[in-house]
PDB file of N, CA and C in Angstrom:
ATOM      1  N   MET A 293     119.781-147.122 -98.003  1.00  0.00           N
ATOM      2  CA  MET A 293     118.637-146.253 -97.780  1.00  0.00           C
ATOM      3  C   MET A 293     117.653-146.412 -98.932  1.00  0.00           C
ATOM      4  N   ARG A 294     116.412-146.533 -98.609  1.00  0.00           N
ATOM      5  CA  ARG A 294     115.353-146.595 -99.611  1.00  0.00           C
ATOM      6  C   ARG A 294     114.872-145.169 -99.831  1.00  0.00           C
ATOM      7  N   THR A 295     114.960-144.687-101.053  1.00  0.00           N
ATOM      8  CA  THR A 295     114.678-143.276-101.292  1.00  0.00           C
ATOM      9  C   THR A 295     113.286-142.989-101.819  1.00  0.00           C
ATOM     10  N   ALA A 296     112.648-143.954-102.480  1.00  0.00           N
ATOM     11  CA  ALA A 296     111.366-143.653-103.106  1.00  0.00           C
ATOM     12  C   ALA A 296     110.473-144.889-103.157  1.00  0.00           C
ATOM     13  N   MET A 297     109.190-144.614-103.324  1.00  0.00           N
ATOM     14  CA  MET A 297     108.206-145.658-103.575  1.00  0.00           C
ATOM     15  C   MET A 297     107.510-145.294-104.874  1.00  0.00           C
ATOM     16  N   THR A 298     107.293-146.282-105.721  1.00  0.00           N
ATOM     17  CA  THR A 298     106.539-146.052-106.947  1.00  0.00           C
ATOM     18  C   THR A 298     105.200-146.766-106.841  1.00  0.00           C
ATOM     19  N   VAL A 299     104.195-146.163-107.433  1.00  0.00           N
ATOM     20  CA  VAL A 299     102.859-146.753-107.525  1.00  0.00           C
ATOM     21  C   VAL A 299     102.500-146.726-109.002  1.00  0.00           C
ATOM     22  N   ASP A 300     102.456-147.882-109.613  1.00  0.00           N
ATOM     23  CA  ASP A 300     102.168-147.987-111.047  1.00  0.00           C
ATOM     24  C   ASP A 300     100.749-148.496-111.252  1.00  0.00           C
ATOM     25  N   ALA A 301     100.046-147.877-112.194  1.00  0.00           N
ATOM     26  CA  ALA A 301      98.678-148.275-112.519  1.00  0.00           C
ATOM     27  C   ALA A 301      98.681-149.017-113.850  1.00  0.00           C
ATOM     28  N   LEU A 302      98.176-150.230-113.821  1.00  0.00           N
ATOM     29  CA  LEU A 302      98.053-151.039-115.031  1.00  0.00           C
ATOM     30  C   LEU A 302      96.602-151.477-115.181  1.00  0.00           C
ATOM     31  N   THR A 303      96.131-151.489-116.415  1.00  0.00           N
ATOM     32  CA  THR A 303      94.777-151.966-116.680  1.00  0.00           C
ATOM     33  C   THR A 303      94.743-153.485-116.518  1.00  0.00           C
ATOM     34  N   ALA A 304      93.546-154.042-116.580  1.00  0.00           N
ATOM     35  CA  ALA A 304      93.394-155.495-116.488  1.00  0.00           C
ATOM     36  C   ALA A 304      94.144-156.202-117.599  1.00  0.00           C
ATOM     37  N   ASN A 305      94.387-155.510-118.719  1.00  0.00           N
ATOM     38  CA  ASN A 305      95.140-156.077-119.842  1.00  0.00           C
ATOM     39  C   ASN A 305      96.645-155.870-119.710  1.00  0.00           C
ATOM     40  N   GLY A 306      97.078-155.257-118.608  1.00  0.00           N
ATOM     41  CA  GLY A 306      98.498-155.029-118.393  1.00  0.00           C
ATOM     42  C   GLY A 306      99.045-153.753-118.990  1.00  0.00           C
ATOM     43  N   GLU A 307      98.166-152.881-119.503  1.00  0.00           N
ATOM     44  CA  GLU A 307      98.614-151.615-120.084  1.00  0.00           C
ATOM     45  C   GLU A 307      98.952-150.620-118.976  1.00  0.00           C
ATOM     46  N   PHE A 308     100.151-150.051-119.031  1.00  0.00           N
ATOM     47  CA  PHE A 308     100.567-149.028-118.071  1.00  0.00           C
ATOM     48  C   PHE A 308      99.834-147.732-118.395  1.00  0.00           C
ATOM     49  N   ILE A 309      99.081-147.203-117.429  1.00  0.00           N
ATOM     50  CA  ILE A 309      98.344-145.959-117.675  1.00  0.00           C
ATOM     51  C   ILE A 309      98.905-144.776-116.890  1.00  0.00           C
ATOM     52  N   GLY A 310      99.891-145.021-116.053  1.00  0.00           N
ATOM     53  CA  GLY A 310     100.519-143.930-115.323  1.00  0.00           C
ATOM     54  C   GLY A 310     101.041-144.404-113.975  1.00  0.00           C
ATOM     55  N   GLY A 311     101.734-143.514-113.304  1.00  0.00           N
ATOM     56  CA  GLY A 311     102.286-143.897-112.015  1.00  0.00           C
ATOM     57  C   GLY A 311     102.727-142.713-111.187  1.00  0.00           C
ATOM     58  N   LEU A 312     103.039-142.997-109.954  1.00  0.00           N
ATOM     59  CA  LEU A 312     103.499-141.991-108.994  1.00  0.00           C
ATOM     60  C   LEU A 312     104.873-142.375-108.473  1.00  0.00           C
ATOM     61  N   ILE A 313     105.643-141.373-108.118  1.00  0.00           N
ATOM     62  CA  ILE A 313     106.887-141.578-107.382  1.00  0.00           C
ATOM     63  C   ILE A 313     106.805-140.657-106.175  1.00  0.00           C
ATOM     64  N   VAL A 314     106.927-141.236-104.997  1.00  0.00           N
ATOM     65  CA  VAL A 314     106.844-140.462-103.761  1.00  0.00           C
ATOM     66  C   VAL A 314     108.055-140.781-102.879  1.00  0.00           C
ATOM     67  N   PRO A 315     108.405-139.866-101.972  1.00  0.00           N
ATOM     68  CA  PRO A 315     109.514-140.161-101.060  1.00  0.00           C
ATOM     69  C   PRO A 315     109.234-141.451-100.294  1.00  0.00           C
ATOM     70  N   GLY A 316     110.265-142.253-100.114  1.00  0.00           N
ATOM     71  CA  GLY A 316     110.129-143.490 -99.362  1.00  0.00           C
ATOM     72  C   GLY A 316     110.137-143.249 -97.860  1.00  0.00           C
ATOM     73  N   PHE A 317     109.892-144.314 -97.131  1.00  0.00           N
ATOM     74  CA  PHE A 317     109.813-144.258 -95.669  1.00  0.00           C
ATOM     75  C   PHE A 317     111.084-143.669 -95.062  1.00  0.00           C
ATOM     76  N   ASP A 318     112.239-144.206 -95.456  1.00  0.00           N
ATOM     77  CA  ASP A 318     113.502-143.714 -94.888  1.00  0.00           C
ATOM     78  C   ASP A 318     113.744-142.252 -95.234  1.00  0.00           C
ATOM     79  N   LEU A 319     113.464-141.873 -96.477  1.00  0.00           N
ATOM     80  CA  LEU A 319     113.683-140.489 -96.899  1.00  0.00           C
ATOM     81  C   LEU A 319     112.793-139.527 -96.108  1.00  0.00           C
ATOM     82  N   MET A 320     111.548-139.899 -95.879  1.00  0.00           N
ATOM     83  CA  MET A 320     110.665-139.040 -95.077  1.00  0.00           C
ATOM     84  C   MET A 320     111.234-138.850 -93.674  1.00  0.00           C
ATOM     85  N   HIS A 321     111.647-139.955 -93.055  1.00  0.00           N
ATOM     86  CA  HIS A 321     112.230-139.883 -91.706  1.00  0.00           C
ATOM     87  C   HIS A 321     113.476-139.010 -91.694  1.00  0.00           C
ATOM     88  N   GLU A 322     114.365-139.255 -92.623  1.00  0.00           N
ATOM     89  CA  GLU A 322     115.630-138.536 -92.638  1.00  0.00           C
ATOM     90  C   GLU A 322     115.448-137.063 -92.956  1.00  0.00           C
ATOM     91  N   ALA A 323     114.514-136.726 -93.807  1.00  0.00           N
ATOM     92  CA  ALA A 323     114.259-135.315 -94.118  1.00  0.00           C
ATOM     93  C   ALA A 323     113.771-134.571 -92.881  1.00  0.00           C
ATOM     94  N   LEU A 324     112.886-135.179 -92.137  1.00  0.00           N
ATOM     95  CA  LEU A 324     112.405-134.521 -90.918  1.00  0.00           C
ATOM     96  C   LEU A 324     113.522-134.383 -89.888  1.00  0.00           C
ATOM     97  N   ALA A 325     114.309-135.441 -89.715  1.00  0.00           N
ATOM     98  CA  ALA A 325     115.399-135.385 -88.740  1.00  0.00           C
ATOM     99  C   ALA A 325     116.437-134.342 -89.132  1.00  0.00           C
ATOM    100  N   ALA A 326     116.719-134.226 -90.419  1.00  0.00           N
ATOM    101  CA  ALA A 326     117.765-133.306 -90.886  1.00  0.00           C
ATOM    102  C   ALA A 326     117.313-131.857 -90.949  1.00  0.00           C
ATOM    103  N   HIS A 327     116.030-131.630 -91.156  1.00  0.00           N
ATOM    104  CA  HIS A 327     115.572-130.264 -91.430  1.00  0.00           C
ATOM    105  C   HIS A 327     114.569-129.722 -90.420  1.00  0.00           C
ATOM    106  N   THR A 328     114.402-130.411 -89.317  1.00  0.00           N
ATOM    107  CA  THR A 328     113.509-129.932 -88.261  1.00  0.00           C
ATOM    108  C   THR A 328     114.278-129.941 -86.949  1.00  0.00           C
ATOM    109  N   ALA A 329     114.249-128.851 -86.259  1.00  0.00           N
ATOM    110  CA  ALA A 329     115.020-128.713 -85.023  1.00  0.00           C
ATOM    111  C   ALA A 329     114.598-129.742 -83.980  1.00  0.00           C
ATOM    112  N   ARG A 330     115.583-130.339 -83.379  1.00  0.00           N
ATOM    113  CA  ARG A 330     115.424-131.234 -82.234  1.00  0.00           C
ATOM    114  C   ARG A 330     114.588-132.485 -82.486  1.00  0.00           C
ATOM    115  N   LEU A 331     114.515-132.941 -83.732  1.00  0.00           N
ATOM    116  CA  LEU A 331     113.848-134.221 -83.995  1.00  0.00           C
ATOM    117  C   LEU A 331     114.906-135.282 -84.214  1.00  0.00           C
ATOM    118  N   SER A 332     114.714-136.402 -83.579  1.00  0.00           N
ATOM    119  CA  SER A 332     115.632-137.519 -83.704  1.00  0.00           C
ATOM    120  C   SER A 332     115.302-138.338 -84.947  1.00  0.00           C
ATOM    121  N   ALA A 333     116.305-138.968 -85.510  1.00  0.00           N
ATOM    122  CA  ALA A 333     116.084-139.873 -86.648  1.00  0.00           C
ATOM    123  C   ALA A 333     115.663-141.254 -86.170  1.00  0.00           C
ATOM    124  N   GLU A 334     115.637-141.451 -84.848  1.00  0.00           N
ATOM    125  CA  GLU A 334     115.252-142.752 -84.298  1.00  0.00           C
ATOM    126  C   GLU A 334     113.804-143.072 -84.643  1.00  0.00           C
ATOM    127  N   ARG A 335     113.574-144.309 -85.057  1.00  0.00           N
ATOM    128  CA  ARG A 335     112.243-144.738 -85.476  1.00  0.00           C
ATOM    129  C   ARG A 335     111.342-145.006 -84.279  1.00  0.00           C
ATOM    130  N   GLY A 336     110.065-144.756 -84.502  1.00  0.00           N
ATOM    131  CA  GLY A 336     109.062-145.104 -83.509  1.00  0.00           C
ATOM    132  C   GLY A 336     108.295-146.317 -83.991  1.00  0.00           C
ATOM    133  N   SER A 337     107.092-146.461 -83.473  1.00  0.00           N
ATOM    134  CA  SER A 337     106.213-147.567 -83.859  1.00  0.00           C
ATOM    135  C   SER A 337     104.996-147.006 -84.562  1.00  0.00           C
ATOM    136  N   PHE A 338     104.422-147.805 -85.471  1.00  0.00           N
ATOM    137  CA  PHE A 338     103.180-147.382 -86.101  1.00  0.00           C
ATOM    138  C   PHE A 338     102.050-147.496 -85.086  1.00  0.00           C
ATOM    139  N   MET A 339     101.267-146.453 -84.982  1.00  0.00           N
ATOM    140  CA  MET A 339     100.108-146.419 -84.092  1.00  0.00           C
ATOM    141  C   MET A 339      98.968-145.714 -84.824  1.00  0.00           C
ATOM    142  N   PRO A 340      97.729-146.173 -84.646  1.00  0.00           N
ATOM    143  CA  PRO A 340      96.607-145.463 -85.265  1.00  0.00           C
ATOM    144  C   PRO A 340      96.460-144.039 -84.707  1.00  0.00           C
ATOM    145  N   PHE A 341      96.789-143.876 -83.442  1.00  0.00           N
ATOM    146  CA  PHE A 341      96.704-142.569 -82.780  1.00  0.00           C
ATOM    147  C   PHE A 341      97.992-142.338 -81.989  1.00  0.00           C
ATOM    148  N   PRO A 342      99.071-141.983 -82.675  1.00  0.00           N
ATOM    149  CA  PRO A 342     100.359-141.842 -81.983  1.00  0.00           C
ATOM    150  C   PRO A 342     100.338-140.708 -80.970  1.00  0.00           C
ATOM    151  N   ARG A 343     101.050-140.925 -79.863  1.00  0.00           N
ATOM    152  CA  ARG A 343     101.098-139.926 -78.794  1.00  0.00           C
ATOM    153  C   ARG A 343     102.510-139.417 -78.514  1.00  0.00           C
ATOM    154  N   THR A 344     103.500-139.998 -79.170  1.00  0.00           N
ATOM    155  CA  THR A 344     104.863-139.496 -79.009  1.00  0.00           C
ATOM    156  C   THR A 344     105.344-138.990 -80.371  1.00  0.00           C
ATOM    157  N   THR A 345     106.335-138.134 -80.351  1.00  0.00           N
ATOM    158  CA  THR A 345     106.846-137.573 -81.605  1.00  0.00           C
ATOM    159  C   THR A 345     107.399-138.664 -82.509  1.00  0.00           C
ATOM    160  N   ARG A 346     108.188-139.570 -81.953  1.00  0.00           N
ATOM    161  CA  ARG A 346     108.763-140.648 -82.761  1.00  0.00           C
ATOM    162  C   ARG A 346     107.679-141.504 -83.402  1.00  0.00           C
ATOM    163  N   ASP A 347     106.672-141.882 -82.611  1.00  0.00           N
ATOM    164  CA  ASP A 347     105.578-142.687 -83.160  1.00  0.00           C
ATOM    165  C   ASP A 347     104.774-141.897 -84.190  1.00  0.00           C
ATOM    166  N   ALA A 348     104.622-140.591 -83.983  1.00  0.00           N
ATOM    167  CA  ALA A 348     103.875-139.756 -84.931  1.00  0.00           C
ATOM    168  C   ALA A 348     104.606-139.645 -86.270  1.00  0.00           C
ATOM    169  N   ILE A 349     105.921-139.544 -86.237  1.00  0.00           N
ATOM    170  CA  ILE A 349     106.694-139.470 -87.480  1.00  0.00           C
ATOM    171  C   ILE A 349     106.617-140.799 -88.232  1.00  0.00           C
ATOM    172  N   THR A 350     106.840-141.887 -87.530  1.00  0.00           N
ATOM    173  CA  THR A 350     106.759-143.210 -88.158  1.00  0.00           C
ATOM    174  C   THR A 350     105.367-143.462 -88.705  1.00  0.00           C
ATOM    175  N   SER A 351     104.351-143.189 -87.917  1.00  0.00           N
ATOM    176  CA  SER A 351     102.967-143.407 -88.346  1.00  0.00           C
ATOM    177  C   SER A 351     102.596-142.504 -89.509  1.00  0.00           C
ATOM    178  N   GLY A 352     103.062-141.270 -89.485  1.00  0.00           N
ATOM    179  CA  GLY A 352     102.795-140.340 -90.581  1.00  0.00           C
ATOM    180  C   GLY A 352     103.416-140.802 -91.892  1.00  0.00           C
ATOM    181  N   ALA A 353     104.623-141.322 -91.819  1.00  0.00           N
ATOM    182  CA  ALA A 353     105.287-141.826 -93.032  1.00  0.00           C
ATOM    183  C   ALA A 353     104.527-143.024 -93.602  1.00  0.00           C
ATOM    184  N   VAL A 354     104.129-143.942 -92.737  1.00  0.00           N
ATOM    185  CA  VAL A 354     103.361-145.114 -93.195  1.00  0.00           C
ATOM    186  C   VAL A 354     102.034-144.667 -93.796  1.00  0.00           C
ATOM    187  N   GLN A 355     101.342-143.749 -93.130  1.00  0.00           N
ATOM    188  CA  GLN A 355     100.045-143.274 -93.633  1.00  0.00           C
ATOM    189  C   GLN A 355     100.201-142.555 -94.973  1.00  0.00           C
ATOM    190  N   ALA A 356     101.267-141.790 -95.131  1.00  0.00           N
ATOM    191  CA  ALA A 356     101.497-141.084 -96.400  1.00  0.00           C
ATOM    192  C   ALA A 356     101.704-142.082 -97.545  1.00  0.00           C
ATOM    193  N   LEU A 357     102.485-143.113 -97.314  1.00  0.00           N
ATOM    194  CA  LEU A 357     102.720-144.121 -98.345  1.00  0.00           C
ATOM    195  C   LEU A 357     101.434-144.871 -98.683  1.00  0.00           C
ATOM    196  N   CYS A 358     100.697-145.252 -97.659  1.00  0.00           N
ATOM    197  CA  CYS A 358      99.409-145.933 -97.893  1.00  0.00           C
ATOM    198  C   CYS A 358      98.442-145.017 -98.630  1.00  0.00           C
ATOM    199  N   GLY A 359      98.453-143.733 -98.291  1.00  0.00           N
ATOM    200  CA  GLY A 359      97.570-142.772 -98.951  1.00  0.00           C
ATOM    201  C   GLY A 359      97.840-142.667-100.439  1.00  0.00           C
ATOM    202  N   ALA A 360      99.109-142.727-100.838  1.00  0.00           N
ATOM    203  CA  ALA A 360      99.436-142.669-102.271  1.00  0.00           C
ATOM    204  C   ALA A 360      98.844-143.871-103.000  1.00  0.00           C
ATOM    205  N   VAL A 361      98.926-145.034-102.385  1.00  0.00           N
ATOM    206  CA  VAL A 361      98.360-146.244-102.994  1.00  0.00           C
ATOM    207  C   VAL A 361      96.834-146.126-103.060  1.00  0.00           C
ATOM    208  N   GLU A 362      96.222-145.709-101.970  1.00  0.00           N
ATOM    209  CA  GLU A 362      94.757-145.582-101.929  1.00  0.00           C
ATOM    210  C   GLU A 362      94.249-144.566-102.943  1.00  0.00           C
ATOM    211  N   ARG A 363      94.929-143.447-103.082  1.00  0.00           N
ATOM    212  CA  ARG A 363      94.488-142.425-104.035  1.00  0.00           C
ATOM    213  C   ARG A 363      94.626-142.911-105.472  1.00  0.00           C
ATOM    214  N   MET A 364      95.688-143.659-105.788  1.00  0.00           N
ATOM    215  CA  MET A 364      95.827-144.212-107.132  1.00  0.00           C
ATOM    216  C   MET A 364      94.705-145.217-107.382  1.00  0.00           C
ATOM    217  N   ARG A 365      94.412-146.051-106.419  1.00  0.00           N
ATOM    218  CA  ARG A 365      93.322-147.005-106.538  1.00  0.00           C
ATOM    219  C   ARG A 365      92.008-146.279-106.788  1.00  0.00           C
ATOM    220  N   ASP A 366      91.734-145.250-106.025  1.00  0.00           N
ATOM    221  CA  ASP A 366      90.498-144.478-106.193  1.00  0.00           C
ATOM    222  C   ASP A 366      90.428-143.842-107.582  1.00  0.00           C
ATOM    223  N   ALA A 367      91.550-143.307-108.063  1.00  0.00           N
ATOM    224  CA  ALA A 367      91.579-142.681-109.385  1.00  0.00           C
ATOM    225  C   ALA A 367      91.324-143.714-110.483  1.00  0.00           C
ATOM    226  N   MET A 368      91.864-144.902-110.327  1.00  0.00           N
ATOM    227  CA  MET A 368      91.636-145.947-111.321  1.00  0.00           C
ATOM    228  C   MET A 368      90.164-146.334-111.391  1.00  0.00           C
ATOM    229  N   VAL A 369      89.555-146.520-110.241  1.00  0.00           N
ATOM    230  CA  VAL A 369      88.133-146.886-110.195  1.00  0.00           C
ATOM    231  C   VAL A 369      87.287-145.748-110.750  1.00  0.00           C
ATOM    232  N   ALA A 370      87.603-144.502-110.368  1.00  0.00           N
ATOM    233  CA  ALA A 370      86.845-143.340-110.853  1.00  0.00           C
ATOM    234  C   ALA A 370      86.957-143.196-112.372  1.00  0.00           C
ATOM    235  N   ALA A 371      88.076-143.648-112.950  1.00  0.00           N
ATOM    236  CA  ALA A 371      88.279-143.561-114.398  1.00  0.00           C
ATOM    237  C   ALA A 371      87.611-144.719-115.143  1.00  0.00           C
ATOM    238  N   GLY A 372      86.919-145.585-114.413  1.00  0.00           N
ATOM    239  CA  GLY A 372      86.190-146.671-115.048  1.00  0.00           C
ATOM    240  C   GLY A 372      86.925-147.994-115.117  1.00  0.00           C
ATOM    241  N   ASN A 373      88.070-148.071-114.480  1.00  0.00           N
ATOM    242  CA  ASN A 373      88.806-149.338-114.449  1.00  0.00           C
ATOM    243  C   ASN A 373      88.219-150.257-113.376  1.00  0.00           C
ATOM    244  N   ARG A 374      88.441-151.541-113.547  1.00  0.00           N
ATOM    245  CA  ARG A 374      88.015-152.501-112.527  1.00  0.00           C
ATOM    246  C   ARG A 374      88.802-152.284-111.244  1.00  0.00           C
ATOM    247  N   GLU A 375      88.268-152.815-110.161  1.00  0.00           N
ATOM    248  CA  GLU A 375      88.982-152.778-108.881  1.00  0.00           C
ATOM    249  C   GLU A 375      90.363-153.392-109.094  1.00  0.00           C
ATOM    250  N   PRO A 376      91.421-152.634-108.817  1.00  0.00           N
ATOM    251  CA  PRO A 376      92.757-153.165-109.102  1.00  0.00           C
ATOM    252  C   PRO A 376      93.194-154.227-108.090  1.00  0.00           C
ATOM    253  N   VAL A 377      94.047-155.102-108.563  1.00  0.00           N
ATOM    254  CA  VAL A 377      94.743-156.032-107.703  1.00  0.00           C
ATOM    255  C   VAL A 377      96.003-155.304-107.240  1.00  0.00           C
ATOM    256  N   LEU A 378      96.260-155.298-105.955  1.00  0.00           N
ATOM    257  CA  LEU A 378      97.451-154.623-105.437  1.00  0.00           C
ATOM    258  C   LEU A 378      98.581-155.624-105.281  1.00  0.00           C
ATOM    259  N   ILE A 379      99.723-155.299-105.854  1.00  0.00           N
ATOM    260  CA  ILE A 379     100.914-156.130-105.731  1.00  0.00           C
ATOM    261  C   ILE A 379     101.979-155.264-105.069  1.00  0.00           C
ATOM    262  N   VAL A 380     102.445-155.704-103.926  1.00  0.00           N
ATOM    263  CA  VAL A 380     103.457-154.966-103.179  1.00  0.00           C
ATOM    264  C   VAL A 380     104.755-155.753-103.274  1.00  0.00           C
ATOM    265  N   SER A 381     105.827-155.081-103.671  1.00  0.00           N
ATOM    266  CA  SER A 381     107.112-155.772-103.807  1.00  0.00           C
ATOM    267  C   SER A 381     108.234-154.834-103.421  1.00  0.00           C
ATOM    268  N   GLY A 382     109.400-155.386-103.288  1.00  0.00           N
ATOM    269  CA  GLY A 382     110.578-154.591-102.967  1.00  0.00           C
ATOM    270  C   GLY A 382     111.120-154.918-101.598  1.00  0.00           C
ATOM    271  N   ALA A 383     112.204-154.256-101.267  1.00  0.00           N
ATOM    272  CA  ALA A 383     112.928-154.548-100.035  1.00  0.00           C
ATOM    273  C   ALA A 383     112.098-154.286 -98.774  1.00  0.00           C
ATOM    274  N   ARG A 384     111.242-153.285 -98.802  1.00  0.00           N
ATOM    275  CA  ARG A 384     110.454-152.934 -97.613  1.00  0.00           C
ATOM    276  C   ARG A 384     109.021-153.480 -97.654  1.00  0.00           C
ATOM    277  N   ALA A 385     108.682-154.217 -98.678  1.00  0.00           N
ATOM    278  CA  ALA A 385     107.318-154.755 -98.796  1.00  0.00           C
ATOM    279  C   ALA A 385     107.068-155.782 -97.700  1.00  0.00           C
ATOM    280  N   LYS A 386     105.955-155.608 -97.023  1.00  0.00           N
ATOM    281  CA  LYS A 386     105.590-156.557 -95.959  1.00  0.00           C
ATOM    282  C   LYS A 386     104.100-156.770 -95.982  1.00  0.00           C
TER     283      LYS A 386
END
């Protein structure tokens, strides 16, 4: 099980300026399945406009993870850093 995603901010010189740790895709799915009545842990498909509960949960988890990356990027630019290069790695990186 993948439990978390980290988003690390580094300057163009490689200096670490901070980071985020957020629940990972699997943890988000499992938390909803375990703590919400009548929700299945079965995965759906990512959709821009999901119409089923399974697709809405899967799409929501993906959007939440992407949102953490986008917000860190926005904060870096707002703080005067150059547009960051995004590097995605790990078991679930695609």
